[in-house]
């Protein structure tokens, strides 16, 4: 019988962050991973997709250089083999880095699958038994949701896990799902020259984000030539004998259009992975959606003392984001080491979509703030109202939701590079700052972040360039910027 202080099942972002922190605190840790350490994020999601999106940005930059700036540059084509080789090298180096950190930390890495045999015991598929003196951490992650009749084949129908590894670049793509993943893949394929149709069943793209973010995002994608269809559903998908698919898309008014595409990319969410884990042996059960809910969110501990959960196995309010799972891993490791810590502040976890345009947000949307009965004031400013926004020339907007004479509740950004601009707002929301607190700080000029600073200045009554809106919220009113007021 092998013993350890902590056994972590699953080596993705949540699992390996738990293992590293626990080992740093002097605990003996066993990490069991049946695939590759790093999980979906490193091998099939965050890292390879953002590498590809960077390549897409380079292609778009060449077009902008030629058409807007008079730089005579052309793109002769995309060498798919070279592009994917660079992507794979980035992934491989990160993978080696994570495994190296685990070795240096003294984590015992077991490459195998595992099941629970009790509240403190685990058995690997080769028959080895392990016991945990302090606790077990479940970090088995998630996989793409598969719809009946749309099972992936790696060619005509793919999921987000294998979309970037499908052979070659398609000339046309039908993307089902307008959340962050679907939008990113639609953006990537459009940059690479494909005809793209993006279908979302909800009334708007990224439906969990602020409605104005959705509107500006859809406008930007349509401006790039992507056929965005919201409030729409696929009907009667046919896999064609010569390759590709043909689908009927029913719109919100019942109108039906036929869309043929070389590839159908299904991005309709992810589901937790618990199969083969034998939760019942430890006295646990997944809920109807497959999540393993904690009984104590402050410790992420289940109803069975000593068994904790991190990452995609957690139900909302955990957002199922890699960076949230890092925070969850730290919390659980410190809990198992006997160090009291603050629970994860999910309201202050940033959310980013890496498309063109990008979106980034933290905190409450305007609708959520009003639903929670806050006396809301909203400040907005287009990125093109600042000089650097004009340089980029790609539109975008800053929107801040705050309590009247109170704290900032949410910040929402759309435009170029906003993924790199959200950290400031994360601190603002997480520390319950008021606009006047932020307005005291000087933003560098010229930067896109000036627009964020200008909104806070105006909400604090010190704005230089914005005008006050006489009603409404200001977005889309054709003025340099505005501060909206609560409903009058």
Short mmCIF file of C-alpha atoms in Angstrom, two decimals:
data_model
loop_
_atom_site.label_atom_id
_atom_site.label_comp_id
_atom_site.label_asym_id
_atom_site.label_seq_id
_atom_site.Cartn_x
_atom_site.Cartn_y
_atom_site.Cartn_z
CA UNK A 1 0.00 0.00 0.00
CA UNK A 2 1.41 3.39 -1.07
CA UNK A 3 0.73 6.27 1.30
CA UNK A 4 0.83 10.04 0.83
CA UNK A 5 -0.52 13.12 2.52
CA UNK A 6 -2.49 14.18 -0.54
CA UNK A 7 -3.63 12.33 -3.68
CA UNK A 8 -4.65 14.46 -6.64
CA UNK A 9 -6.59 12.76 -9.44
CA UNK A 10 -6.16 14.75 -12.64
CA UNK A 11 -3.15 16.75 -13.81
CA UNK A 12 -4.76 19.69 -15.56
CA UNK A 13 -4.44 23.28 -14.37
CA UNK A 14 -6.46 22.67 -11.21
CA UNK A 15 -4.74 19.40 -10.37
CA UNK A 16 -1.14 20.38 -10.94
CA UNK A 17 -1.54 23.74 -9.18
CA UNK A 18 -2.92 21.88 -6.16
CA UNK A 19 0.00 19.45 -6.26
CA UNK A 20 2.66 22.13 -6.62
CA UNK A 21 1.31 24.29 -3.80
CA UNK A 22 0.77 21.34 -1.47
CA UNK A 23 4.32 20.11 -2.08
CA UNK A 24 5.68 23.60 -1.48
CA UNK A 25 3.95 23.50 1.90
CA UNK A 26 5.79 20.32 2.82
CA UNK A 27 3.12 17.74 2.02
CA UNK A 28 3.83 14.42 0.34
CA UNK A 29 1.81 14.49 -2.87
CA UNK A 30 0.84 11.85 -5.43
CA UNK A 31 -0.57 13.18 -8.71
CA UNK A 32 -2.36 10.64 -10.92
CA UNK A 33 -2.91 11.62 -14.56
CA UNK A 34 -4.02 9.19 -17.26
CA UNK A 35 -3.06 11.41 -20.18
CA UNK A 36 -0.58 14.30 -20.23
CA UNK A 37 0.03 16.71 -17.38
CA UNK A 38 -1.42 20.07 -18.33
CA UNK A 39 -4.80 18.70 -19.36
CA UNK A 40 -7.14 20.20 -21.91
CA UNK A 41 -5.90 23.74 -21.35
CA UNK A 42 -2.32 22.99 -22.32
CA UNK A 43 -2.80 20.31 -24.96
CA UNK A 44 -6.17 20.94 -26.64
CA UNK A 45 -7.51 24.26 -25.43
CA UNK A 46 -6.10 27.51 -24.05
CA UNK A 47 -2.49 27.30 -25.21
CA UNK A 48 -2.70 25.77 -28.70
CA UNK A 49 -5.79 27.80 -29.58
CA UNK A 50 -4.18 31.07 -28.54
CA UNK A 51 -1.07 30.17 -30.49
CA UNK A 52 -3.23 29.73 -33.56
CA UNK A 53 -5.13 32.93 -32.87
CA UNK A 54 -1.80 34.77 -32.75
CA UNK A 55 -1.04 33.42 -36.21
CA UNK A 56 -4.48 34.64 -37.30
CA UNK A 57 -3.66 38.08 -35.90
CA UNK A 58 -0.52 38.18 -38.04
CA UNK A 59 -2.56 37.42 -41.16
CA UNK A 60 -5.06 40.13 -40.27
CA UNK A 61 -2.20 42.53 -39.56
CA UNK A 62 -0.84 42.04 -43.06
CA UNK A 63 -4.21 42.97 -44.53
CA UNK A 64 -4.42 46.05 -42.31
CA UNK A 65 -0.87 47.06 -43.21
CA UNK A 66 -1.68 46.95 -46.90
CA UNK A 67 -5.19 48.41 -46.89
CA UNK A 68 -4.90 51.05 -44.17
CA UNK A 69 -1.25 51.96 -43.85
CA UNK A 70 0.05 51.60 -47.36
CA UNK A 71 2.60 48.98 -46.42
CA UNK A 72 2.97 46.83 -49.50
CA UNK A 73 2.86 43.39 -47.96
CA UNK A 74 0.98 40.33 -49.15
CA UNK A 75 0.22 36.93 -47.68
CA UNK A 76 1.02 34.29 -50.27
CA UNK A 77 -0.59 31.58 -48.19
CA UNK A 78 -0.40 29.71 -44.90
CA UNK A 79 2.05 26.84 -44.49
CA UNK A 80 -0.16 24.69 -42.27
CA UNK A 81 2.64 22.28 -41.42
CA UNK A 82 4.98 25.07 -40.29
CA UNK A 83 2.22 26.82 -38.40
CA UNK A 84 1.20 23.70 -36.48
CA UNK A 85 4.84 22.83 -35.81
CA UNK A 86 5.31 26.15 -34.04
CA UNK A 87 2.09 25.59 -32.08
CA UNK A 88 3.18 22.10 -31.07
CA UNK A 89 6.61 23.33 -30.01
CA UNK A 90 5.02 25.91 -27.69
CA UNK A 91 2.81 23.22 -26.17
CA UNK A 92 5.70 20.78 -25.80
CA UNK A 93 7.93 23.31 -24.07
CA UNK A 94 5.15 24.20 -21.64
CA UNK A 95 4.50 20.52 -21.02
CA UNK A 96 8.14 19.86 -20.23
CA UNK A 97 8.13 22.89 -17.96
CA UNK A 98 5.15 21.69 -15.92
CA UNK A 99 6.58 18.19 -15.53
CA UNK A 100 9.91 19.72 -14.52
CA UNK A 101 8.26 21.86 -11.85
CA UNK A 102 6.47 18.81 -10.46
CA UNK A 103 9.69 16.82 -10.28
CA UNK A 104 11.56 19.65 -8.60
CA UNK A 105 8.74 20.05 -6.09
CA UNK A 106 8.94 16.35 -5.20
CA UNK A 107 5.47 15.45 -6.47
CA UNK A 108 5.16 11.76 -7.29
CA UNK A 109 3.64 11.63 -10.76
CA UNK A 110 1.72 8.47 -11.68
CA UNK A 111 0.80 8.13 -15.37
CA UNK A 112 -2.35 6.04 -15.04
CA UNK A 113 -6.10 6.26 -14.56
CA UNK A 114 -7.51 6.00 -11.06
CA UNK A 115 -10.72 5.22 -9.25
CA UNK A 116 -11.83 5.83 -5.71
CA UNK A 117 -12.03 2.82 -3.41
CA UNK A 118 -12.98 4.79 -0.32
CA UNK A 119 -12.94 8.26 1.23
CA UNK A 120 -9.16 8.12 1.59
CA UNK A 121 -8.09 5.48 -0.92
CA UNK A 122 -7.43 5.24 -4.66
CA UNK A 123 -6.58 2.37 -7.00
CA UNK A 124 -4.82 2.83 -10.34
CA UNK A 125 -5.67 0.72 -13.37
CA UNK A 126 -2.52 -1.37 -12.95
CA UNK A 127 -3.72 -2.47 -9.51
CA UNK A 128 -1.70 -0.22 -7.23
CA UNK A 129 -3.46 1.05 -4.11
CA UNK A 130 -2.80 4.47 -2.56
CA UNK A 131 -4.07 5.99 0.67
CA UNK A 132 -4.17 9.68 1.59
CA UNK A 133 -3.56 10.76 5.16
CA UNK A 134 -5.00 14.25 4.69
CA UNK A 135 -7.22 14.17 1.65
CA UNK A 136 -8.03 13.47 -1.97
CA UNK A 137 -8.49 16.14 -4.61
CA UNK A 138 -10.71 15.47 -7.64
CA UNK A 139 -9.51 17.40 -10.68
CA UNK A 140 -10.56 15.25 -13.64
CA UNK A 141 -11.71 18.15 -15.83
CA UNK A 142 -14.22 18.15 -18.66
CA UNK A 143 -14.72 17.18 -22.29
CA UNK A 144 -16.73 18.74 -25.14
CA UNK A 145 -20.46 18.16 -25.11
CA UNK A 146 -21.49 15.94 -28.02
CA UNK A 147 -24.95 16.21 -29.55
CA UNK A 148 -26.87 13.21 -30.89
CA UNK A 149 -26.35 12.89 -34.62
CA UNK A 150 -23.34 15.22 -34.52
CA UNK A 151 -20.76 12.78 -33.21
CA UNK A 152 -17.29 13.97 -34.27
CA UNK A 153 -15.36 12.12 -36.97
CA UNK A 154 -12.26 14.34 -37.02
CA UNK A 155 -12.94 15.54 -40.56
CA UNK A 156 -16.43 16.79 -41.43
CA UNK A 157 -17.58 17.15 -37.81
CA UNK A 158 -15.15 18.21 -35.09
CA UNK A 159 -15.30 19.42 -31.50
CA UNK A 160 -13.28 22.18 -29.91
CA UNK A 161 -10.85 19.56 -28.57
CA UNK A 162 -9.78 18.44 -32.02
CA UNK A 163 -10.67 21.40 -34.28
CA UNK A 164 -7.13 22.70 -34.50
CA UNK A 165 -5.77 19.23 -35.13
CA UNK A 166 -8.08 18.43 -38.02
CA UNK A 167 -6.26 18.03 -41.34
CA UNK A 168 -5.53 21.33 -43.07
CA UNK A 169 -7.49 24.56 -43.26
CA UNK A 170 -11.07 24.27 -44.50
CA UNK A 171 -12.47 26.66 -47.08
CA UNK A 172 -15.75 26.94 -45.18
CA UNK A 173 -16.80 26.31 -41.59
CA UNK A 174 -20.15 26.11 -39.85
CA UNK A 175 -19.63 26.81 -36.14
CA UNK A 176 -22.38 25.67 -33.78
CA UNK A 177 -22.21 27.59 -30.52
CA UNK A 178 -21.66 31.29 -29.92
CA UNK A 179 -19.95 31.14 -26.55
CA UNK A 180 -16.31 32.08 -26.09
CA UNK A 181 -14.96 28.88 -27.69
CA UNK A 182 -17.22 29.02 -30.74
CA UNK A 183 -16.52 32.71 -31.29
CA UNK A 184 -12.77 32.18 -31.09
CA UNK A 185 -12.82 29.38 -33.63
CA UNK A 186 -15.09 31.35 -35.94
CA UNK A 187 -12.67 34.28 -35.72
CA UNK A 188 -9.63 32.10 -36.38
CA UNK A 189 -11.05 30.41 -39.45
CA UNK A 190 -12.23 33.70 -40.90
CA UNK A 191 -8.73 35.15 -40.52
CA UNK A 192 -7.42 32.13 -42.38
CA UNK A 193 -9.71 32.85 -45.30
CA UNK A 194 -12.63 30.50 -44.66
CA UNK A 195 -16.26 31.39 -45.20
CA UNK A 196 -17.73 31.18 -41.71
CA UNK A 197 -21.29 30.82 -40.45
CA UNK A 198 -21.71 31.12 -36.68
CA UNK A 199 -24.95 29.77 -35.20
CA UNK A 200 -26.06 30.44 -31.62
CA UNK A 201 -29.37 29.30 -30.11
CA UNK A 202 -29.52 32.18 -27.62
CA UNK A 203 -30.62 35.63 -28.68
CA UNK A 204 -27.04 36.92 -28.63
CA UNK A 205 -23.43 35.81 -28.73
CA UNK A 206 -21.54 35.18 -25.47
CA UNK A 207 -24.92 35.22 -23.71
CA UNK A 208 -23.39 35.21 -20.21
CA UNK A 209 -21.70 38.55 -20.87
CA UNK A 210 -23.12 42.06 -20.84
CA UNK A 211 -25.65 42.68 -23.62
CA UNK A 212 -23.64 45.61 -24.98
CA UNK A 213 -20.54 43.41 -25.16
CA UNK A 214 -22.53 40.90 -27.20
CA UNK A 215 -23.79 43.61 -29.54
CA UNK A 216 -20.37 45.12 -30.20
CA UNK A 217 -18.82 41.68 -30.64
CA UNK A 218 -21.45 40.62 -33.17
CA UNK A 219 -20.99 43.89 -35.05
CA UNK A 220 -17.23 43.36 -35.20
CA UNK A 221 -17.53 39.76 -36.40
CA UNK A 222 -20.10 40.66 -39.04
CA UNK A 223 -17.83 43.48 -40.17
CA UNK A 224 -15.19 40.85 -40.86
CA UNK A 225 -17.58 38.91 -43.07
CA UNK A 226 -18.73 36.25 -40.59
CA UNK A 227 -22.38 35.27 -41.03
CA UNK A 228 -23.62 35.54 -37.43
CA UNK A 229 -26.99 33.94 -36.78
CA UNK A 230 -28.39 34.22 -33.26
CA UNK A 231 -31.66 32.79 -31.98
CA UNK A 232 -31.04 30.04 -34.53
CA UNK A 233 -30.83 26.25 -34.53
CA UNK A 234 -29.48 23.53 -36.79
CA UNK A 235 -31.95 21.14 -38.33
CA UNK A 236 -31.35 18.08 -40.49
CA UNK A 237 -27.55 18.02 -40.68
CA UNK A 238 -26.37 15.80 -43.56
CA UNK A 239 -22.82 14.49 -43.95
CA UNK A 240 -22.00 14.64 -47.64
CA UNK A 241 -20.46 11.70 -49.46
CA UNK A 242 -17.74 13.85 -50.94
CA UNK A 243 -16.90 15.41 -47.58
CA UNK A 244 -18.37 18.27 -45.59
CA UNK A 245 -21.89 18.84 -44.34
CA UNK A 246 -25.13 20.44 -45.38
CA UNK A 247 -27.39 21.85 -42.67
CA UNK A 248 -30.67 23.67 -42.42
CA UNK A 249 -30.47 26.67 -40.09
CA UNK A 250 -33.80 27.82 -38.66
CA UNK A 251 -33.87 31.46 -37.61
CA UNK A 252 -35.84 33.11 -34.81
CA UNK A 253 -38.76 33.91 -37.11
CA UNK A 254 -38.96 30.38 -38.46
CA UNK A 255 -37.12 31.13 -41.67
CA UNK A 256 -34.83 28.34 -42.85
CA UNK A 257 -31.64 28.71 -44.85
CA UNK A 258 -29.37 25.95 -46.13
CA UNK A 259 -25.70 26.14 -45.26
CA UNK A 260 -23.06 23.90 -46.81
CA UNK A 261 -19.61 23.78 -45.23
CA UNK A 262 -16.46 21.75 -45.48
CA UNK A 263 -16.40 21.41 -41.70
CA UNK A 264 -18.92 21.59 -38.86
CA UNK A 265 -17.37 22.65 -35.58
CA UNK A 266 -19.53 21.81 -32.55
CA UNK A 267 -18.81 24.12 -29.61
CA UNK A 268 -21.88 23.82 -27.40
CA UNK A 269 -20.21 23.62 -24.03
CA UNK A 270 -18.35 21.05 -21.96
CA UNK A 271 -19.38 18.36 -19.51
CA UNK A 272 -17.53 17.17 -16.39
CA UNK A 273 -15.53 13.94 -16.59
CA UNK A 274 -16.39 11.51 -13.77
CA UNK A 275 -16.71 8.24 -15.67
CA UNK A 276 -14.50 5.51 -14.23
CA UNK A 277 -13.94 7.50 -11.03
CA UNK A 278 -16.45 5.43 -8.96
CA UNK A 279 -17.65 8.31 -6.84
CA UNK A 280 -20.06 6.02 -5.00
CA UNK A 281 -17.18 4.06 -3.46
CA UNK A 282 -16.23 7.20 -1.55
CA UNK A 283 -19.81 8.10 -0.68
CA UNK A 284 -20.16 10.76 -3.38
CA UNK A 285 -22.47 11.32 -6.33
CA UNK A 286 -22.50 13.75 -9.22
CA UNK A 287 -25.51 16.01 -9.68
CA UNK A 288 -27.82 15.84 -12.69
CA UNK A 289 -25.38 17.87 -14.78
CA UNK A 290 -22.37 15.75 -13.85
CA UNK A 291 -20.83 18.23 -11.40
CA UNK A 292 -19.49 17.27 -7.99
CA UNK A 293 -20.69 20.07 -5.75
CA UNK A 294 -18.81 21.06 -2.61
CA UNK A 295 -20.66 21.09 0.68
CA UNK A 296 -18.33 23.88 1.84
CA UNK A 297 -17.41 26.39 -0.86
CA UNK A 298 -14.96 28.15 1.47
CA UNK A 299 -12.81 25.00 1.40
CA UNK A 300 -14.11 23.39 -1.82
CA UNK A 301 -14.73 20.31 0.30
CA UNK A 302 -17.44 17.79 -0.57
CA UNK A 303 -19.94 16.16 1.78
CA UNK A 304 -17.25 13.55 2.45
CA UNK A 305 -14.67 15.21 4.72
CA UNK A 306 -11.22 15.30 3.16
CA UNK A 307 -12.38 15.01 -0.46
CA UNK A 308 -12.05 18.30 -2.30
CA UNK A 309 -12.94 19.36 -5.85
CA UNK A 310 -11.29 21.85 -8.22
CA UNK A 311 -11.69 22.91 -11.83
CA UNK A 312 -14.36 21.83 -14.28
CA UNK A 313 -15.95 19.33 -11.89
CA UNK A 314 -17.27 22.29 -9.89
CA UNK A 315 -20.70 23.72 -10.71
CA UNK A 316 -21.32 27.46 -10.98
CA UNK A 317 -20.38 29.92 -9.60
CA UNK A 318 -17.03 28.38 -10.57
CA UNK A 319 -16.71 29.57 -14.18
CA UNK A 320 -14.84 26.57 -15.59
CA UNK A 321 -11.83 28.67 -16.54
CA UNK A 322 -8.20 27.61 -16.22
CA UNK A 323 -7.17 30.66 -14.21
CA UNK A 324 -10.03 30.06 -11.77
CA UNK A 325 -8.81 26.50 -11.27
CA UNK A 326 -5.35 27.81 -10.35
CA UNK A 327 -6.93 29.80 -7.53
CA UNK A 328 -9.02 26.80 -6.50
CA UNK A 329 -5.92 24.59 -6.42
CA UNK A 330 -4.09 27.04 -4.19
CA UNK A 331 -7.05 27.24 -1.80
CA UNK A 332 -7.42 23.47 -1.51
CA UNK A 333 -3.70 22.87 -1.06
CA UNK A 334 -3.52 25.43 1.71
CA UNK A 335 -6.65 24.01 3.33
CA UNK A 336 -5.12 20.53 3.37
CA UNK A 337 -1.94 22.00 4.87
CA UNK A 338 -3.97 23.58 7.66
CA UNK A 339 -3.57 27.15 6.46
CA UNK A 340 -6.79 29.17 6.68
CA UNK A 341 -7.51 31.07 3.50
CA UNK A 342 -10.17 33.23 1.89
CA UNK A 343 -12.56 31.49 -0.50
CA UNK A 344 -12.18 32.15 -4.21
CA UNK A 345 -13.86 35.43 -5.16
CA UNK A 346 -15.57 34.29 -8.33
CA UNK A 347 -17.02 37.76 -8.95
CA UNK A 348 -13.47 39.01 -9.47
CA UNK A 349 -12.39 36.29 -11.90
CA UNK A 350 -11.90 37.84 -15.37
CA UNK A 351 -13.56 36.40 -18.46
CA UNK A 352 -11.90 36.77 -21.87
CA UNK A 353 -12.78 35.86 -25.45
CA UNK A 354 -9.68 35.95 -27.68
CA UNK A 355 -11.42 36.64 -30.97
CA UNK A 356 -11.06 39.70 -33.19
CA UNK A 357 -12.45 41.81 -31.66
CA UNK A 358 -11.60 40.53 -28.20
CA UNK A 359 -13.86 40.79 -25.18
CA UNK A 360 -12.83 40.97 -21.54
CA UNK A 361 -14.98 41.42 -18.46
CA UNK A 362 -15.01 41.13 -14.70
CA UNK A 363 -17.85 41.47 -12.23
CA UNK A 364 -21.56 42.01 -12.80
CA UNK A 365 -23.21 42.84 -16.09
CA UNK A 366 -25.57 45.80 -16.12
CA UNK A 367 -28.59 43.48 -16.17
CA UNK A 368 -27.27 41.48 -13.22
CA UNK A 369 -26.64 44.63 -11.23
CA UNK A 370 -30.16 45.91 -11.85
CA UNK A 371 -31.64 42.49 -11.07
CA UNK A 372 -29.85 42.64 -7.72
CA UNK A 373 -31.54 45.98 -7.03
CA UNK A 374 -28.43 48.15 -7.17
CA UNK A 375 -28.92 51.83 -7.94
CA UNK A 376 -26.86 51.62 -11.11
CA UNK A 377 -24.86 54.21 -12.96
CA UNK A 378 -23.07 53.23 -16.18
CA UNK A 379 -20.11 54.89 -17.84
CA UNK A 380 -19.01 54.15 -21.40
CA UNK A 381 -16.41 55.30 -23.86
CA UNK A 382 -15.47 54.10 -27.33
CA UNK A 383 -11.83 53.14 -27.69
CA UNK A 384 -11.62 55.36 -30.77
CA UNK A 385 -12.19 58.37 -28.50
CA UNK A 386 -8.55 58.08 -27.41
CA UNK A 387 -5.62 58.55 -29.75
CA UNK A 388 -4.30 54.99 -29.45
CA UNK A 389 -7.74 53.66 -30.32
CA UNK A 390 -7.65 55.73 -33.49
CA UNK A 391 -4.24 54.28 -34.31
CA UNK A 392 -5.60 50.75 -34.03
CA UNK A 393 -8.74 51.81 -35.88
CA UNK A 394 -10.72 48.73 -34.95
CA UNK A 395 -13.44 50.20 -32.78
CA UNK A 396 -14.26 48.88 -29.35
CA UNK A 397 -15.79 50.18 -26.16
CA UNK A 398 -15.26 50.42 -22.41
CA UNK A 399 -18.27 50.00 -20.14
CA UNK A 400 -18.21 50.39 -16.36
CA UNK A 401 -21.15 49.44 -14.13
CA UNK A 402 -21.13 51.01 -10.67
CA UNK A 403 -23.33 51.82 -7.73
CA UNK A 404 -24.41 55.43 -7.66
CA UNK A 405 -22.03 57.02 -5.12
CA UNK A 406 -20.60 53.56 -4.49
CA UNK A 407 -18.33 50.81 -5.63
CA UNK A 408 -17.58 49.48 -9.09
CA UNK A 409 -19.66 46.38 -9.83
CA UNK A 410 -18.39 45.37 -13.26
CA UNK A 411 -16.11 46.36 -16.12
CA UNK A 412 -16.69 45.22 -19.71
CA UNK A 413 -14.35 45.73 -22.66
CA UNK A 414 -14.56 45.02 -26.39
CA UNK A 415 -11.80 45.74 -28.87
CA UNK A 416 -8.16 45.06 -29.75
CA UNK A 417 -5.88 43.79 -26.98
CA UNK A 418 -8.50 44.12 -24.23
CA UNK A 419 -7.40 40.73 -22.84
CA UNK A 420 -4.26 42.56 -21.67
CA UNK A 421 -6.29 45.45 -20.22
CA UNK A 422 -8.58 43.59 -17.80
CA UNK A 423 -6.12 43.06 -14.94
CA UNK A 424 -6.56 46.61 -13.65
CA UNK A 425 -10.32 46.19 -13.55
CA UNK A 426 -9.98 42.83 -11.84
CA UNK A 427 -8.29 44.61 -8.93
CA UNK A 428 -10.87 47.41 -8.98
CA UNK A 429 -13.78 44.98 -8.68
CA UNK A 430 -12.00 42.59 -6.33
CA UNK A 431 -11.06 45.35 -3.89
CA UNK A 432 -14.51 47.00 -3.97
CA UNK A 433 -12.98 50.22 -5.24
CA UNK A 434 -15.06 53.27 -6.09
CA UNK A 435 -14.58 55.29 -9.29
CA UNK A 436 -12.97 58.09 -7.28
CA UNK A 437 -10.34 55.63 -6.00
CA UNK A 438 -9.35 54.72 -9.54
CA UNK A 439 -9.60 58.28 -10.84
CA UNK A 440 -6.65 59.31 -8.66
CA UNK A 441 -4.31 57.09 -10.70
CA UNK A 442 -2.78 58.34 -13.94
CA UNK A 443 -2.95 56.17 -17.05
CA UNK A 444 -0.09 56.27 -19.54
CA UNK A 445 -0.61 58.31 -22.70
CA UNK A 446 -1.13 57.27 -25.41
CA UNK A 447 -2.61 53.87 -24.54
CA UNK A 448 -5.88 52.06 -25.00
CA UNK A 449 -6.12 51.91 -21.20
CA UNK A 450 -6.64 55.68 -21.17
CA UNK A 451 -10.23 54.96 -22.17
CA UNK A 452 -10.69 52.90 -19.02
CA UNK A 453 -9.19 55.67 -16.90
CA UNK A 454 -11.34 58.29 -18.61
CA UNK A 455 -14.54 56.41 -17.77
CA UNK A 456 -13.55 56.23 -14.11
CA UNK A 457 -12.64 59.95 -14.15
CA UNK A 458 -16.04 60.83 -15.54
CA UNK A 459 -17.91 58.62 -13.08
CA UNK A 460 -15.96 60.45 -10.36
CA UNK A 461 -17.05 63.80 -11.80
CA UNK A 462 -13.61 64.71 -13.16
CA UNK A 463 -13.79 63.71 -16.81
CA UNK A 464 -11.97 65.81 -19.40
CA UNK A 465 -13.25 64.50 -22.71
CA UNK A 466 -16.54 62.76 -22.07
CA UNK A 467 -19.99 64.25 -22.30
CA UNK A 468 -22.91 63.44 -20.06
CA UNK A 469 -25.81 61.61 -21.65
CA UNK A 470 -29.20 63.14 -20.99
CA UNK A 471 -30.72 59.68 -20.86
CA UNK A 472 -30.01 56.06 -21.52
CA UNK A 473 -26.57 54.56 -21.20
CA UNK A 474 -24.64 56.29 -23.94
CA UNK A 475 -23.37 53.26 -25.88
CA UNK A 476 -23.97 53.66 -29.58
CA UNK A 477 -25.23 57.25 -29.28
CA UNK A 478 -22.54 58.62 -31.56
CA UNK A 479 -20.78 60.77 -28.97
CA UNK A 480 -17.17 60.53 -27.84
CA UNK A 481 -18.22 59.04 -24.53
CA UNK A 482 -20.94 59.21 -21.96
CA UNK A 483 -21.98 58.46 -18.44
CA UNK A 484 -25.43 57.00 -18.22
CA UNK A 485 -27.74 57.37 -15.26
CA UNK A 486 -30.07 54.95 -13.57
CA UNK A 487 -33.57 54.80 -14.97
CA UNK A 488 -35.16 58.21 -14.40
#
